[in-house]
Amino acid sequence: MFWKYGLFCSILTGSIWGLFWQIICTMIGILTIGEKLYVNVVPFLIVGSLISVIYVFLQNKISIKFHLLSIIFMVLLIYSFTFGDPFLQKKTNSISTFLLVVINSFFTWISIYLSLKQINIGKLSRYNLEKFYLRLLWGLGLIILILITLLPFYIMIMTSLKNQQSLILNPLDLSLNSTSDLNVLFSSYIELFTNFNFHIFLFNSFLVSIITVFVTLFFSIPGAYALSRLRFPAKEWFSGSVILIYLIPSIVLVIPLYAVFSQLGLRNSLFGLLIVYPATTIPVALYMLRGYFNSLSKEIDDAAIMDGLSRFQIIIKIAMPLSKPAIVSVALYVFMIAWNEFLFAFMFLDDTDLFTLSRGIVSLNSSEIPQQHLMAGAVIATLPVMVIFLYLEKFLISGLSSGGVKG
Amino acid sequence: MASIKLNNISKWFGENHVIKDINLNIIDGEFIVLVGPSGCGKSTLLRIISGLEDLESGKILIENKDVTDKIPSDRKLSMVFQSYALYPHMNVFENIGFALKTSGINKEILTQKVNQVAETLKLKLLLNRLPKELSGGQKQRVAIGRAIIREPKAFLFDEPLSNLDASLRIEMRLEISRLHKKLGITTIYVTHDQVEAMTLANRIVVINEGKIIQVGTPKELYNRPKNLFVAKFIGTPKMNVLECTTINGNVYFIDKINKKTNIRCNNKDIQKIGFRAEKIIICETKKASFIGYAKFIEYLGAEQFIYVDVGVKENFVIVKEKPDIKVPLNQKLGLKISQKDIHFFSKNDTRLN
């Protein structure tokens, strides 16, 4: 079978990475340089395959010098195969194009080197073959995933930093403005906070989210503990049906709730939201925490009872410290739900003073307000959650309960 | 230190009657071992005594005071669990001192007491460690320390050694025994391991299917088992049990080799006879009580176990012999046993002699 041979593997790797990085570099070029670049398939395929075949033949002589030489060689190859015009710009070469080609060669070479490590030309053993294909797919998957997640962010942030004129001139040009004046660069943000009440929205969102987190935890920790440890009638039925609320789309709930809340005078208030939000988050919190409490040893609870603790003391002194990772992740989850919640905020809130961020951003969505303001609003809404998530990540990973029970 | 009385204790788990009308008197300072196969209800009984499980009917008396309706901490008992159940987020010092701390004791006295306990259990150098940084044996010692510090009326042990490896188990067994001698506190100890039961107990309580089968000293249980269950449960290797009949007071095995044995029994209800492996002596076929063919030999260094086919279907007689005796395989072998070492059992497995 031809696909079991190292030569084929190297040609495959070279052509895939050559093409892949060229597409990405073209994209990067378009987004950062702001010129029209085109994907040039055939030459890059050929150069990639050539280089990877060379690598496979010469891999025993690898040194840093060899790496450098092959990258330089690849740049030369690209220029010669494309007749000096790698991205079909039909004009004399600029430094930026040259830089792109260098970046392209560098990443292509590194990718080829990483996926073809220890692969020889002849027929490959089963182990090496599997290793090779896994490495190739893993690398491709990883880079595609990174791109998919980072690209929208990049576009969002860059658009928010542009001004109206340059956006209309070339919507695809997402390079940074050459001005060094911060007031000009962040004009959209300044505008949002001074003229569009975003500081109030931000405060409202924080208030609602944090109170939702505390209310949810206040009810779900004892609730989950009871479901996990105590015996009471209809327990199984109850713990099963709690999650049922998620079978009902919130759009179905919002209409009757709108009517009821209007009559109770809860509609145009943050307090109304603070009733709805915990009601939607408590079931999941209950479910997640119950699962975690179940994984904790029941004998520890017994020991605590023998040591004279009441059930509430056990929750506070034993169960909560032990389930810190679970509580943190539940808190984070609830915070994100409340922070991002839109439907209820949209239906319930009328006063600008009460808007949460998601509701506030939507109020920007009219033809009079420029696109970069919207993007700046989105950045303001995203950043806090990202920061909190990155900060709390280490808590999520740490497994505190390990080692306390058994040998 | 206290006596504990259990009066007609019954417990149901839904439809399952797990503890059936148990009565037990535990004397002050006694080391009682509850033993039985897994699922027999011994752990449940212990949890009932501790108060962690409530009961449907019956009474528990500690020092002749009814504690049936009291919460666990008011019974002043302390318990050591199979999984140690140390608090993972507290270090050794806090683990040992936790019960006293919750009862609101003065800090200096607490420190003093914890240090004293740590001294007894050789935990002095480990006081600042977290449970996950301890070995299995050390964890178990901390768990015991946590039990000791409260100066309880009785200790309850729930299979405390079953998570330890073999050599450590023997070491800890000795330590528990020593501790009991030193402190003299009433101890109730649950295990499924009959060796542990034999070595530790003043009295053993054998439980099966929620009922007490026999209560007695290890010697009594070994030499005069009340029924076949106890006979088979206590002792390694298991007691040899063979089906038999009697004609005119002579015992016959239901087999193809031994038409007749020189064992005599006048009780006509006899259906099974039992004898311990170490009571059988290999001898000439003429003097033998019965004969058989050696099929397998397990050499253990200090002794050897000989598996003898006496013709009873799928039932070898195990003979314990000195290691230097050479036994030929697949040849006729005379086995001798004296009348006083034989246990006779009736149709419903109760002891006859």
PDB file of N, CA and C in Angstrom, chain A residues 5 49 89 121 189 276 291 298 300 325 348 356 378 385:
ATOM      1  N   TYR A   5       4.121   4.193   2.953  1.00  0.00           N
ATOM      2  CA  TYR A   5       5.524   4.512   2.710  1.00  0.00           C
ATOM      3  C   TYR A   5       5.858   5.933   3.135  1.00  0.00           C
ATOM      4  N   SER A  49       5.819  20.092  -0.795  1.00  0.00           N
ATOM      5  CA  SER A  49       6.177  18.679  -0.974  1.00  0.00           C
ATOM      6  C   SER A  49       7.676  18.526  -1.154  1.00  0.00           C
ATOM      7  N   GLN A  89      -0.245  39.644  -6.503  1.00  0.00           N
ATOM      8  CA  GLN A  89      -0.647  41.042  -6.320  1.00  0.00           C
ATOM      9  C   GLN A  89      -0.507  41.861  -7.583  1.00  0.00           C
ATOM     10  N   ILE A 121      12.176   7.015   4.766  1.00  0.00           N
ATOM     11  CA  ILE A 121      11.584   7.002   3.431  1.00  0.00           C
ATOM     12  C   ILE A 121      10.824   5.716   3.146  1.00  0.00           C
ATOM     13  N   TYR A 189     -14.765  53.409  22.538  1.00  0.00           N
ATOM     14  CA  TYR A 189     -14.971  53.060  23.944  1.00  0.00           C
ATOM     15  C   TYR A 189     -15.317  54.296  24.754  1.00  0.00           C
ATOM     16  N   VAL A 276     -35.847  35.719  38.288  1.00  0.00           N
ATOM     17  CA  VAL A 276     -35.832  34.796  37.148  1.00  0.00           C
ATOM     18  C   VAL A 276     -34.483  34.090  37.000  1.00  0.00           C
ATOM     19  N   GLY A 291     -23.748  15.935  41.910  1.00  0.00           N
ATOM     20  CA  GLY A 291     -22.798  14.969  41.358  1.00  0.00           C
ATOM     21  C   GLY A 291     -21.486  15.001  42.105  1.00  0.00           C
ATOM     22  N   LYS A 298     -18.920   9.305  51.851  1.00  0.00           N
ATOM     23  CA  LYS A 298     -19.962   9.503  52.863  1.00  0.00           C
ATOM     24  C   LYS A 298     -19.425   9.229  54.259  1.00  0.00           C
ATOM     25  N   ILE A 300     -16.762  10.351  55.486  1.00  0.00           N
ATOM     26  CA  ILE A 300     -16.261  11.594  56.075  1.00  0.00           C
ATOM     27  C   ILE A 300     -17.393  12.303  56.811  1.00  0.00           C
ATOM     28  N   PRO A 325     -13.506  23.271  44.209  1.00  0.00           N
ATOM     29  CA  PRO A 325     -13.433  23.342  42.747  1.00  0.00           C
ATOM     30  C   PRO A 325     -14.821  23.328  42.104  1.00  0.00           C
ATOM     31  N   PHE A 348     -37.921  42.469  29.855  1.00  0.00           N
ATOM     32  CA  PHE A 348     -38.352  43.044  31.136  1.00  0.00           C
ATOM     33  C   PHE A 348     -37.918  44.489  31.337  1.00  0.00           C
ATOM     34  N   THR A 356     -28.891  45.908  31.400  1.00  0.00           N
ATOM     35  CA  THR A 356     -27.657  45.155  31.564  1.00  0.00           C
ATOM     36  C   THR A 356     -26.882  45.270  30.260  1.00  0.00           C
ATOM     37  N   ALA A 378     -19.317  44.907  22.394  1.00  0.00           N
ATOM     38  CA  ALA A 378     -19.125  43.466  22.519  1.00  0.00           C
ATOM     39  C   ALA A 378     -17.845  43.149  23.277  1.00  0.00           C
ATOM     40  N   VAL A 385     -15.768  38.470  31.574  1.00  0.00           N
ATOM     41  CA  VAL A 385     -15.941  37.025  31.689  1.00  0.00           C
ATOM     42  C   VAL A 385     -14.626  36.310  31.386  1.00  0.00           C
TER      43      VAL A 385
END
